[in-house]
Coordinates of C-alpha atoms in Angstrom, one line a residue:
M1 CA -40.1 111.9 -37.7
A2 CA -41.3 108.4 -38.4
I3 CA -41.3 106.1 -35.4
T4 CA -39.2 102.9 -36.0
K5 CA -40.5 99.7 -34.5
K6 CA -38.7 96.4 -33.9
W7 CA -40.2 93.0 -33.6
Y8 CA -39.2 90.7 -30.7
S9 CA -40.1 87.1 -30.2
V10 CA -41.5 86.8 -26.7
L11 CA -43.1 83.3 -26.8
K12 CA -41.8 80.4 -28.8
D13 CA -44.9 78.2 -28.2
K14 CA -48.2 80.0 -27.7
K15 CA -49.7 76.8 -26.3
T16 CA -47.7 77.5 -23.1
L17 CA -50.0 80.4 -22.3
P18 CA -53.5 78.9 -21.9
E19 CA -56.8 80.8 -22.6
G20 CA -57.7 83.1 -19.8
R21 CA -54.1 83.4 -18.5
V22 CA -51.4 86.2 -18.4
Q23 CA -47.7 86.3 -18.0
T24 CA -44.8 88.7 -18.0
V25 CA -42.5 88.8 -21.0
T26 CA -39.8 91.2 -22.2
A27 CA -39.3 92.8 -25.6
G28 CA -35.9 94.4 -25.6
H29 CA -36.0 96.2 -22.3
Q30 CA -39.8 96.8 -22.4
G31 CA -41.7 94.8 -19.8
I32 CA -44.9 93.4 -21.3
C33 CA -48.0 91.8 -19.9
L34 CA -49.0 89.2 -22.5
T35 CA -52.7 88.2 -22.2
H36 CA -54.6 85.3 -23.9
Y37 CA -58.3 86.1 -23.7
K38 CA -61.2 84.9 -26.0
G39 CA -58.7 83.3 -28.4
K40 CA -56.7 86.5 -28.8
F41 CA -53.1 87.4 -27.7
S42 CA -52.6 91.0 -26.6
A43 CA -49.6 92.9 -25.3
L44 CA -50.0 95.6 -22.6
D45 CA -47.4 97.7 -20.7
N46 CA -46.5 95.6 -17.6
K47 CA -46.7 98.5 -15.2
C48 CA -50.0 99.3 -13.6
P49 CA -50.4 103.1 -13.7
H50 CA -51.4 103.1 -10.0
Q51 CA -48.1 102.1 -8.3
G52 CA -46.3 100.2 -11.1
G53 CA -47.6 96.8 -10.1
P54 CA -46.6 93.9 -12.4
L55 CA -49.7 93.2 -14.4
G56 CA -48.2 90.0 -15.8
E57 CA -48.4 88.5 -12.3
G58 CA -52.1 89.3 -12.1
S59 CA -55.1 87.4 -13.4
I60 CA -58.2 87.7 -15.6
E61 CA -61.3 87.7 -13.4
N62 CA -64.8 88.3 -14.7
G63 CA -63.4 89.4 -18.1
M64 CA -61.0 92.0 -16.6
L65 CA -57.3 92.0 -16.0
R66 CA -56.7 92.6 -12.3
C67 CA -53.5 94.1 -10.9
P68 CA -52.0 91.8 -8.3
W69 CA -51.0 94.7 -6.0
H70 CA -54.2 96.7 -5.5
G71 CA -56.9 95.0 -7.6
W72 CA -57.3 97.7 -10.3
D73 CA -59.1 96.4 -13.4
F74 CA -58.3 96.8 -17.1
D75 CA -59.6 95.3 -20.3
P76 CA -57.1 92.4 -21.1
C77 CA -57.1 93.3 -24.8
T78 CA -57.4 97.1 -25.0
G79 CA -55.9 98.1 -21.7
M80 CA -58.8 100.5 -21.1
S81 CA -60.0 101.2 -17.6
P82 CA -63.7 100.5 -16.8
G83 CA -65.9 103.4 -15.9
G84 CA -64.5 105.8 -18.4
Y85 CA -61.3 106.7 -16.5
D86 CA -58.3 108.0 -18.4
D87 CA -55.7 105.7 -16.8
G88 CA -55.6 103.0 -19.4
I89 CA -52.5 101.0 -20.3
K90 CA -50.4 101.4 -23.3
T91 CA -50.7 98.5 -25.8
F92 CA -48.3 97.0 -28.3
E93 CA -48.8 95.4 -31.7
V94 CA -48.9 91.6 -31.7
K95 CA -48.5 89.1 -34.5
E96 CA -48.5 85.3 -34.6
N97 CA -45.9 83.4 -36.7
G98 CA -47.1 79.8 -36.4
D99 CA -46.8 79.0 -32.7
E100 CA -44.5 81.9 -32.1
I101 CA -45.7 85.2 -30.6
L102 CA -44.0 88.5 -31.6
I103 CA -44.4 92.0 -30.3
A104 CA -43.4 95.3 -31.9
V105 CA -42.0 98.0 -29.7
E106 CA -40.4 101.3 -30.5
E107 CA -36.6 101.1 -31.1
E108 CA -34.8 102.3 -28.0
E109 CA -33.1 105.7 -28.1
E110 CA -29.4 105.8 -27.6
H111 CA -28.5 105.7 -23.9
Q112 CA -28.2 109.1 -22.3
D113 CA -25.6 109.3 -19.5
T114 CA -27.0 109.6 -16.0
I115 CA -25.6 110.9 -12.8
S116 CA -24.7 107.4 -12.0
D117 CA -22.8 107.1 -15.2
V118 CA -20.6 110.1 -14.7
M119 CA -19.8 109.1 -11.1
I120 CA -19.0 105.5 -11.9
E121 CA -16.8 106.6 -14.9
T122 CA -15.0 108.9 -12.5
M123 CA -14.6 106.0 -10.1
V124 CA -12.9 103.8 -12.7
N125 CA -10.7 106.7 -13.9
W126 CA -9.3 106.8 -10.3
G127 CA -8.4 103.1 -10.7
V128 CA -11.2 101.5 -8.7
D129 CA -11.9 98.6 -11.0
T130 CA -13.4 95.9 -8.7
G131 CA -16.7 95.5 -6.9
F132 CA -18.6 93.0 -4.7
G133 CA -22.2 93.2 -3.8
M134 CA -25.8 92.5 -4.5
V135 CA -28.0 94.3 -7.1
G136 CA -31.5 95.2 -5.8
H137 CA -34.4 97.5 -6.5
S138 CA -33.0 100.7 -4.9
N139 CA -29.5 100.5 -6.5
L140 CA -30.4 99.6 -10.1
G141 CA -29.3 102.9 -11.6
I142 CA -25.8 102.5 -10.1
A143 CA -25.7 98.9 -11.1
N144 CA -26.6 99.9 -14.7
A145 CA -23.7 102.3 -14.8
M146 CA -21.3 99.7 -13.4
M147 CA -22.6 97.2 -16.0
R148 CA -21.7 99.6 -18.8
Q149 CA -18.1 100.0 -17.4
E150 CA -17.8 96.3 -17.1
A151 CA -18.9 95.9 -20.8
K152 CA -16.0 98.2 -21.7
G153 CA -13.5 96.1 -19.8
N154 CA -13.0 98.8 -17.2
F155 CA -14.6 97.1 -14.2
Q156 CA -15.2 93.7 -12.7
F157 CA -18.1 93.0 -10.4
F158 CA -18.9 89.9 -8.4
G159 CA -22.5 89.2 -7.2
I160 CA -22.3 87.6 -3.8
R161 CA -24.9 85.9 -1.5
H162 CA -24.6 88.3 1.5
E163 CA -23.6 91.9 1.6
G164 CA -21.4 91.2 4.7
A165 CA -19.3 89.0 2.5
A166 CA -19.0 91.8 0.0
A167 CA -17.7 94.2 2.6
F168 CA -15.1 91.7 3.9
A169 CA -14.0 90.9 0.3
A170 CA -13.5 94.7 -0.4
S171 CA -11.7 95.1 2.9
A172 CA -9.3 92.3 2.1
Y173 CA -8.8 93.6 -1.4
G174 CA -7.7 97.0 0.1
K175 CA -5.4 95.3 2.6
L176 CA -3.7 93.3 -0.2
M177 CA -3.6 96.0 -2.9
G178 CA -3.5 99.3 -1.0
K179 CA -6.3 100.7 -3.1
P180 CA -10.1 100.5 -2.6
A181 CA -12.6 98.1 -4.1
V182 CA -16.3 98.7 -4.1
S183 CA -18.8 97.2 -1.6
F184 CA -22.3 97.5 -3.0
G185 CA -25.8 97.1 -1.5
I186 CA -29.3 98.4 -1.6
A187 CA -31.1 100.7 0.8
G188 CA -31.9 99.5 4.3
P189 CA -30.8 96.0 5.1
G190 CA -28.5 95.6 2.2
A191 CA -26.5 98.6 3.3
T192 CA -26.5 97.7 7.0
N193 CA -25.3 94.2 6.3
M194 CA -22.1 95.8 5.1
F195 CA -21.5 97.5 8.4
T196 CA -19.2 94.9 10.0
G197 CA -16.9 94.7 7.0
M198 CA -16.7 98.5 6.9
W199 CA -15.5 98.5 10.5
D200 CA -12.9 95.8 9.6
A201 CA -11.5 98.0 6.9
K202 CA -11.6 101.1 9.1
V203 CA -9.7 99.7 12.1
D204 CA -7.2 97.9 9.9
R205 CA -6.7 101.0 7.8
S206 CA -7.8 99.4 4.5
P207 CA -9.1 101.8 1.9
M208 CA -12.7 101.0 0.9
L209 CA -15.4 102.6 -1.2
V210 CA -19.0 101.7 -0.2
L211 CA -21.9 102.5 -2.6
S212 CA -25.4 102.1 -1.4
G213 CA -28.8 102.6 -2.9
Q214 CA -31.4 104.7 -1.1
V215 CA -35.2 105.2 -1.2
N216 CA -36.5 108.1 -3.2
T217 CA -35.7 111.6 -1.8
Q218 CA -39.4 112.6 -1.6
V219 CA -40.2 109.7 0.8
M220 CA -37.2 110.2 3.1
G221 CA -38.3 110.8 6.6
T222 CA -41.8 109.2 6.2
G223 CA -41.0 105.7 7.3
A224 CA -40.9 104.4 3.8
F225 CA -40.2 100.7 3.0
Q226 CA -36.5 100.0 3.7
E227 CA -35.8 103.6 4.6
V228 CA -32.7 103.9 6.8
D229 CA -30.8 107.2 7.3
L230 CA -27.6 105.7 5.9
V231 CA -25.5 108.9 6.2
G232 CA -26.5 109.0 9.9
A233 CA -26.0 105.2 10.3
F234 CA -22.5 105.2 8.8
Q235 CA -21.3 108.4 10.5
T236 CA -19.1 106.6 12.9
V237 CA -17.5 104.2 10.4
A238 CA -17.1 106.2 7.1
N239 CA -14.5 109.0 7.1
F240 CA -16.2 110.4 3.9
N241 CA -19.9 110.0 4.1
H242 CA -22.4 111.8 1.8
S243 CA -25.6 111.4 -0.2
V244 CA -25.8 112.3 -3.9
Q245 CA -28.3 115.0 -4.7
Q246 CA -29.6 116.2 -8.1
N247 CA -27.5 119.4 -7.9
S248 CA -24.4 117.9 -6.4
K249 CA -21.0 118.2 -8.0
H250 CA -21.2 114.6 -9.0
S251 CA -17.8 113.8 -10.4
E252 CA -16.1 115.9 -7.7
L253 CA -18.1 114.0 -5.0
M254 CA -16.8 110.7 -6.3
S255 CA -13.2 112.0 -6.7
L256 CA -13.2 113.2 -3.1
A257 CA -14.5 109.9 -1.8
I258 CA -11.7 107.9 -3.5
K259 CA -9.1 110.5 -2.6
S260 CA -10.2 110.3 1.1
A261 CA -10.1 106.5 1.0
L262 CA -6.5 106.5 -0.4
L263 CA -5.0 109.3 1.7
N264 CA -6.7 108.4 5.0
R265 CA -6.6 104.6 4.4
D266 CA -10.2 104.7 5.5
V267 CA -13.8 104.0 4.4
S268 CA -15.7 106.3 2.1
H269 CA -19.5 105.9 1.6
I270 CA -21.8 107.4 -1.0
T271 CA -25.5 106.7 -1.0
F272 CA -27.7 107.3 -4.1
P273 CA -31.4 108.2 -3.7
D274 CA -33.1 106.0 -6.3
E275 CA -34.5 108.7 -8.5
V276 CA -31.3 110.7 -8.5
A277 CA -29.3 107.7 -9.7
F278 CA -31.4 107.6 -12.9
M279 CA -31.4 111.4 -13.6
P280 CA -29.6 112.6 -16.7
K281 CA -26.2 114.0 -15.9
P282 CA -25.9 117.8 -16.2
A283 CA -24.8 118.9 -19.7
N284 CA -21.5 120.4 -18.5
E285 CA -20.6 117.5 -16.2
K286 CA -17.6 115.4 -17.1
A287 CA -16.0 112.4 -15.5
Q288 CA -12.9 113.4 -13.5
T289 CA -9.4 111.8 -13.3
P290 CA -6.8 111.8 -10.6
D291 CA -4.4 113.8 -12.7
G292 CA -3.1 116.6 -10.5
R293 CA -5.5 115.7 -7.7
I294 CA -3.5 113.7 -5.3
T295 CA -0.2 114.3 -3.6
P296 CA 2.8 111.9 -3.7
M297 CA 3.1 110.1 -0.3
N298 CA 6.9 110.1 0.2
I299 CA 6.6 112.3 3.3
S300 CA 9.9 112.9 5.1
P301 CA 10.1 112.9 8.9
P302 CA 10.9 115.9 11.1
R303 CA 14.7 116.6 11.2
Q304 CA 14.9 116.7 15.0
M305 CA 13.4 113.3 15.3
V306 CA 15.6 111.9 12.6
S307 CA 18.7 113.2 14.5
K308 CA 17.6 111.5 17.7
A309 CA 16.8 108.2 16.0
V310 CA 20.2 108.2 14.2
T311 CA 22.0 108.7 17.5
M312 CA 20.1 105.9 19.1
I313 CA 20.9 103.5 16.2
K314 CA 24.6 104.5 16.3
D315 CA 24.7 103.8 20.0
S316 CA 22.9 100.4 19.8
K317 CA 24.6 97.0 19.7
L318 CA 21.6 94.7 19.9
P319 CA 18.7 96.4 18.0
A320 CA 15.6 94.5 16.9
I321 CA 13.2 95.6 14.2
I322 CA 9.5 95.1 14.7
V323 CA 7.2 95.4 11.6
G324 CA 3.4 95.8 11.7
H325 CA 0.8 95.6 9.0
G326 CA 1.4 99.3 8.1
A327 CA 4.9 98.3 6.8
R328 CA 3.6 95.7 4.3
F329 CA 4.5 97.7 1.2
H330 CA 8.0 98.7 2.5
M331 CA 9.5 95.3 3.4
E332 CA 12.2 95.4 0.7
A333 CA 13.7 98.6 2.2
I334 CA 13.2 97.3 5.8
T335 CA 14.9 94.0 5.1
A336 CA 17.8 95.7 3.4
F337 CA 18.3 97.9 6.5
A338 CA 18.0 94.9 8.8
K339 CA 20.9 93.2 6.8
K340 CA 23.1 96.2 7.5
L341 CA 22.3 95.9 11.2
N342 CA 22.4 92.1 11.2
C343 CA 19.5 92.3 13.5
P344 CA 16.4 90.2 14.1
V345 CA 13.2 91.1 12.3
I346 CA 10.0 90.4 14.3
T347 CA 6.4 90.9 13.0
T348 CA 3.1 91.6 14.7
F349 CA 0.4 89.0 14.1
K350 CA -1.2 91.2 11.4
A351 CA 2.2 91.4 9.7
K352 CA 2.8 87.7 9.7
G353 CA 4.5 86.7 6.5
Q354 CA 5.9 90.1 5.7
I355 CA 9.3 88.5 6.2
S356 CA 9.9 84.8 5.6
D357 CA 10.3 82.6 8.6
H358 CA 13.1 81.0 6.5
H359 CA 15.0 84.3 6.1
E360 CA 18.2 84.4 8.2
L361 CA 16.9 87.4 10.1
G362 CA 13.2 86.4 10.3
C363 CA 12.0 85.7 13.9
G364 CA 8.3 85.1 13.4
V365 CA 5.3 86.6 15.2
L366 CA 5.4 88.4 18.5
G367 CA 2.6 88.2 21.1
R368 CA -0.3 85.9 21.9
S369 CA -0.3 84.2 18.5
G370 CA 3.5 84.1 18.2
T371 CA 6.6 82.1 19.0
P372 CA 9.2 82.2 21.7
I373 CA 11.8 83.3 19.2
A374 CA 10.2 86.7 18.7
S375 CA 9.7 87.4 22.3
W376 CA 13.3 86.3 23.1
F377 CA 14.8 88.8 20.7
M378 CA 12.6 91.6 21.8
N379 CA 13.5 91.1 25.4
E380 CA 17.3 90.6 24.6
S381 CA 17.5 93.8 22.6
D382 CA 18.8 97.2 23.6
L383 CA 16.7 99.1 21.0
L384 CA 13.4 98.5 19.2
I385 CA 12.9 100.0 15.8
V386 CA 9.2 99.8 15.0
F387 CA 7.7 100.3 11.6
G388 CA 4.0 100.5 11.0
A389 CA 2.9 98.8 14.1
S390 CA 0.1 99.9 16.5
F391 CA 1.4 98.6 19.9
S392 CA -1.8 96.7 20.6
N393 CA -2.0 94.6 23.8
H394 CA -2.4 91.5 21.6
T395 CA 1.1 92.0 20.3
G396 CA 2.7 93.1 23.5
I397 CA 5.6 95.3 22.4
T398 CA 7.3 96.2 25.6
P399 CA 7.5 99.9 26.5
K400 CA 10.5 99.2 28.7
K401 CA 13.0 99.3 25.9
P402 CA 14.2 102.4 24.0
I403 CA 11.9 102.7 21.0
I404 CA 12.1 104.4 17.6
Q405 CA 8.7 104.4 15.9
V406 CA 8.0 105.2 12.3
D407 CA 4.5 105.7 10.9
Y408 CA 2.7 107.7 8.2
D409 CA -0.1 108.5 10.7
P410 CA 1.0 111.0 13.3
T411 CA -1.9 109.9 15.7
A412 CA -0.4 106.4 15.8
L413 CA 2.9 107.7 17.1
S414 CA 3.3 107.4 20.9
K415 CA -0.4 106.5 21.0
F416 CA -0.3 104.4 24.2
H417 CA 2.9 105.5 25.9
K418 CA 6.0 107.6 25.5
V419 CA 8.2 106.8 22.5
D420 CA 11.8 108.0 22.5
A421 CA 12.0 108.9 18.8
A422 CA 8.7 109.3 16.9
L423 CA 9.2 109.7 13.2
W424 CA 6.2 110.8 11.2
G425 CA 6.9 109.9 7.6
E426 CA 6.5 107.4 4.8
I427 CA 8.6 104.3 5.8
S428 CA 10.8 103.9 2.8
E429 CA 11.5 107.6 2.6
T430 CA 12.4 107.7 6.3
L431 CA 14.6 104.7 6.0
T432 CA 16.5 106.2 3.1
I433 CA 17.3 109.3 5.3
I434 CA 18.3 107.1 8.3
E435 CA 20.6 104.9 6.1
E436 CA 22.3 107.9 4.6
Q437 CA 23.0 109.3 8.1
T438 CA 24.2 106.0 9.6
E439 CA 26.3 104.7 6.7
G440 CA 29.6 103.4 8.1
K441 CA 28.7 104.4 11.7
L442 CA 26.9 101.2 12.8
N443 CA 28.3 99.1 15.7
T444 CA 25.8 96.2 16.0
V445 CA 26.4 92.6 16.9
D446 CA 25.7 90.0 14.1
R447 CA 22.7 88.0 15.5
R448 CA 22.3 85.5 12.7
A449 CA 23.9 82.6 14.5
E450 CA 21.7 83.3 17.6
I451 CA 18.6 83.5 15.4
A452 CA 19.4 80.1 13.9
K453 CA 19.9 78.6 17.3
R454 CA 16.6 79.9 18.6
W455 CA 14.8 78.5 15.6
E456 CA 16.3 75.0 16.3
I457 CA 15.1 75.2 19.9
W458 CA 11.6 76.1 18.7
K459 CA 11.6 73.4 16.0
E460 CA 12.5 70.8 18.7
E461 CA 9.5 72.0 20.7
K462 CA 7.2 71.8 17.7
A463 CA 8.4 68.3 16.9
S464 CA 7.5 67.3 20.5
R465 CA 4.0 68.8 20.3
L466 CA 3.5 67.1 16.9
K467 CA 3.4 63.8 18.7
D468 CA 0.2 64.7 20.6
E469 CA -2.6 62.6 19.3
S470 CA -6.3 62.1 20.1
E471 CA -9.1 59.8 19.2
I472 CA -11.4 62.8 18.7
G473 CA -9.4 64.4 15.9
L474 CA -6.2 65.8 14.6
S475 CA -4.1 68.5 16.2
S476 CA -3.8 71.9 14.8
I477 CA 0.0 71.7 14.7
A478 CA -0.3 68.6 12.4
V479 CA -2.6 70.6 10.1
F480 CA -0.2 73.5 9.8
E481 CA 2.9 71.4 9.6
A482 CA 1.3 69.7 6.6
M483 CA 0.4 73.1 5.1
N484 CA 4.0 74.2 5.5
K485 CA 5.0 71.4 3.1
V486 CA 2.2 71.9 0.5
V487 CA 0.9 75.5 0.3
P488 CA 2.7 77.3 -2.6
D489 CA 5.4 79.7 -1.6
N490 CA 3.7 82.7 -3.3
A491 CA 0.1 82.0 -2.1
V492 CA -2.2 84.5 -0.5
I493 CA -3.7 83.0 2.7
A494 CA -6.8 84.5 4.3
V495 CA -7.3 83.4 7.9
D496 CA -10.3 83.7 10.3
V497 CA -10.4 84.0 14.0
G498 CA -10.4 81.5 16.9
N499 CA -8.0 78.8 18.0
N500 CA -7.4 77.8 14.4
T501 CA -5.9 81.2 13.8
Y502 CA -3.8 81.3 17.0
S503 CA -2.4 78.0 15.9
F504 CA -1.8 79.2 12.4
G505 CA 0.1 82.2 13.8
R506 CA 2.3 79.9 15.9
Y507 CA 2.9 76.9 13.7
F508 CA 2.6 78.0 10.0
E509 CA 6.0 79.1 8.7
P510 CA 5.5 81.5 5.8
K511 CA 8.0 81.8 3.0
N512 CA 6.7 84.4 0.5
Q513 CA 3.0 84.1 1.2
S514 CA 0.8 87.1 2.0
I515 CA -1.5 86.7 5.0
L516 CA -4.8 88.5 5.3
M517 CA -6.8 88.7 8.6
S518 CA -9.4 90.7 10.4
G519 CA -6.8 92.2 12.7
Y520 CA -8.2 94.8 15.1
L521 CA -11.9 93.9 14.7
G522 CA -11.2 90.1 14.9
S523 CA -14.4 89.3 13.1
I524 CA -15.5 85.7 12.7
G525 CA -16.3 84.6 9.2
F526 CA -13.7 86.8 7.5
S527 CA -11.5 84.3 5.8
L528 CA -13.7 82.9 2.9
P529 CA -15.0 86.4 1.8
A530 CA -11.4 87.7 2.2
A531 CA -10.1 85.0 -0.1
M532 CA -12.7 86.1 -2.7
G533 CA -11.3 89.7 -2.5
A534 CA -7.8 88.3 -2.9
W535 CA -8.8 86.2 -5.9
A536 CA -10.3 89.2 -7.6
A537 CA -7.1 91.2 -6.9
Q538 CA -4.4 88.6 -7.7
G539 CA -6.0 85.3 -8.5
K540 CA -4.5 85.2 -12.0
E541 CA -1.0 85.6 -10.7
R542 CA -1.0 83.9 -7.3
P543 CA -2.7 80.8 -5.6
I544 CA -5.4 81.8 -3.1
W545 CA -6.0 79.8 0.1
S546 CA -8.1 80.4 3.2
V547 CA -8.3 78.8 6.6
S548 CA -11.1 78.8 9.2
G549 CA -12.7 76.8 11.9
D550 CA -16.2 75.4 11.5
G551 CA -17.7 78.4 13.4
G552 CA -16.2 80.9 11.1
F553 CA -17.0 79.0 7.9
G554 CA -20.6 78.7 9.0
Q555 CA -21.0 82.5 8.9
Y556 CA -20.7 82.7 5.1
L557 CA -20.8 79.2 3.8
G558 CA -23.3 80.3 1.1
E559 CA -20.4 82.0 -0.6
V560 CA -19.1 78.6 -1.7
M561 CA -21.8 79.0 -4.4
T562 CA -20.2 82.3 -5.4
L563 CA -16.8 80.6 -5.7
V564 CA -18.4 78.0 -8.1
K565 CA -20.3 80.6 -10.1
Y566 CA -17.2 82.6 -10.9
N567 CA -14.8 79.6 -10.8
M568 CA -12.7 81.2 -8.2
N569 CA -9.7 78.9 -7.8
I570 CA -9.7 79.2 -4.0
K571 CA -8.6 76.4 -1.6
H572 CA -10.3 76.5 1.8
V573 CA -8.9 74.5 4.7
L574 CA -11.5 73.9 7.4
L575 CA -10.7 72.8 10.9
N576 CA -13.8 71.1 12.2
N577 CA -14.0 70.5 15.9
S578 CA -17.8 70.9 16.3
E579 CA -17.1 73.7 18.8
L580 CA -16.4 77.4 19.2
G581 CA -13.2 76.2 20.8
K582 CA -11.7 79.6 21.6
I583 CA -14.8 80.6 23.5
S584 CA -14.9 77.3 25.5
K585 CA -11.3 78.0 26.4
E586 CA -12.1 81.6 27.5
Q587 CA -15.0 80.3 29.6
K588 CA -12.7 77.8 31.4
A589 CA -10.0 80.5 31.9
A590 CA -12.7 82.7 33.5
E591 CA -13.6 79.8 35.8
L592 CA -17.0 79.5 34.3
D593 CA -19.0 76.6 32.9
V594 CA -18.6 75.9 29.2
W595 CA -22.0 76.9 27.8
K596 CA -23.5 77.0 24.3
T597 CA -20.3 76.6 22.4
S598 CA -21.0 73.2 20.8
L599 CA -21.9 73.2 17.2
H600 CA -24.1 70.9 15.1
N601 CA -22.4 70.5 11.7
V602 CA -23.2 69.0 8.3
S603 CA -20.5 67.3 6.3
F604 CA -18.9 70.4 4.9
A605 CA -17.0 68.3 2.3
K606 CA -20.4 67.0 1.0
Y607 CA -21.8 70.6 1.2
A608 CA -19.0 71.8 -1.0
E609 CA -19.7 69.0 -3.5
N610 CA -23.4 69.9 -3.5
C611 CA -22.4 73.5 -4.5
G612 CA -20.2 72.2 -7.3
A613 CA -16.8 72.5 -5.7
L614 CA -14.3 69.7 -4.7
G615 CA -14.9 68.5 -1.2
I616 CA -12.5 66.3 0.8
R617 CA -12.8 65.0 4.4
V618 CA -9.8 63.9 6.5
T619 CA -9.8 62.1 9.8
K620 CA -6.2 60.7 9.9
R621 CA -2.9 62.4 10.0
E622 CA -1.5 60.3 7.1
E623 CA -4.3 61.6 4.9
L624 CA -3.4 65.3 5.4
I625 CA -0.6 65.8 2.8
P626 CA -2.2 63.7 0.0
A627 CA -5.5 65.6 0.6
L628 CA -3.7 69.0 0.6
E629 CA -1.9 68.0 -2.6
K630 CA -5.2 67.1 -4.2
L631 CA -6.6 70.4 -3.1
K632 CA -3.7 72.3 -4.6
T633 CA -3.8 70.6 -8.0
H634 CA -7.6 70.9 -8.4
N635 CA -8.5 73.4 -11.1
G636 CA -11.3 75.3 -9.3
P637 CA -12.8 75.9 -5.8
A638 CA -12.0 73.2 -3.3
L639 CA -12.6 72.6 0.4
L640 CA -10.7 70.3 2.8
E641 CA -12.6 69.5 5.9
I642 CA -10.3 68.2 8.7
I643 CA -11.7 66.7 11.9
T644 CA -9.7 68.2 14.7
D645 CA -9.5 68.1 18.5
A646 CA -10.3 71.5 20.1
T647 CA -7.8 70.8 22.9
L648 CA -4.8 70.1 20.6
I649 CA -3.9 73.7 19.6

């Protein structure tokens, strides 16, 4: 069969490659070392046969083309090796068209699906359609497969500046959507950079799929460049954790990884040895789908526990409902039940915003980041009905009250202390059963007037605190009171850690906003990458905002360039007090000297402008609302830097 060749223009002006010089060019996908020697242009395969060194980065010395890696020599025109060796380089036909240089290469064969292709196709079939990460030398096979799915409109991928940001973005995506996104990195440091974000997803029960490159199988265990035993390294963080092999059941491996992430609400990790990622898929291998592979999750609780809970609810006059992050997809059912009880609804900090602070039954956040309203109604109740909360010490749900706890995870039930009625089941399904058995049998007191009264008391206290002023900077309460008036009701807000987040929990009054945070891990730097994950998930439907201190923003400030690259319409509010204020506070509380918590900062507003985003800096209270309005109406990424006083929290 005749070989068909195709001509490619590789150099528009031959004068740009002087006599005696070489450079790398590309013809289609073929890498070429283009040489100019003794008045002749020649084209050689760019890969040295020794270890694949890029000959186009070499030089012509003493009439020979020298490989930049190990100094092997070749004739710059014929590609032949001196001394009669048979390791010469393939050459390609060259022609000159005026000043233009063209090279003929064989037409590429139609792409043959690889192991990576069948696994990534399985992945998108399961509904995993978003990824964040960095492409590199050991994950190119997987990246190529994702590129093909993106070209078909089945997948979207965002190249970031640090793999840690990719993992946080994927974690936030899972928290918001309840399904996994991909966090993607190379072997060695690229993969280990994702470790913190993986732990954030794990402890907050956010489904995540991590795909990592790996060095070639044949050099594993030899101390090869960037070799890390990733299956071993991720054993503690990934619930599903495997390496792909040539003879693996490839589509089944990917199906089980996603199934595990969904059902266990946990991290799944698959690593691809470099050569395996490029291997042709087995002839009988087909991409799988979730059809018939995953069970419905409407699990009903045990009858004996339902009976006990129903009796407790019937006997209660002053119940209070507490909702945690695990109840985020069931708030409609919970709120409807609360209306039947006319009882207060309190949230944990991670669940902030799951019921509006403006709802007649909403009582805000309980615990260290909360309000006196929530703690009042917990302490004044005769029964706590807890949905999807973990009873962390940060929240401080009292064990001294009778408790009904509902959770899909049986290990979360009665985890830290005895619970009177522990209901293992899906929340909405469990509520349906309880409502059916308590219909017409409730005897609770209507608490709405008392809730309104407690809000008035708290608002008077907030108004008093709002008067606090300082020559150093603005108070956090002033910042969040202004945000209460400007941030769109349907926004997603990603928050960081530190005093700024404690103040956000206390003073920001959500309406229908969704709040994302690094809950159990409490990782600094979470907010901006998390906002990227939220934008990828819902940026076309909802405004995306994020909030951090200067310490948190400094962790991933390079991602502002990612925001600009993809025109992510994210609004970041930065409280700049030139200090790790929460750590200073903790040192003082421990009766220690304040040490190493001060920060040297650039102008973050100017930094944002240098990246191509809108940057605004505010130092006066009267500037806050106009600046926030400008932030809100700007079409594109924008940052508001607010100079604050670390003591006014």
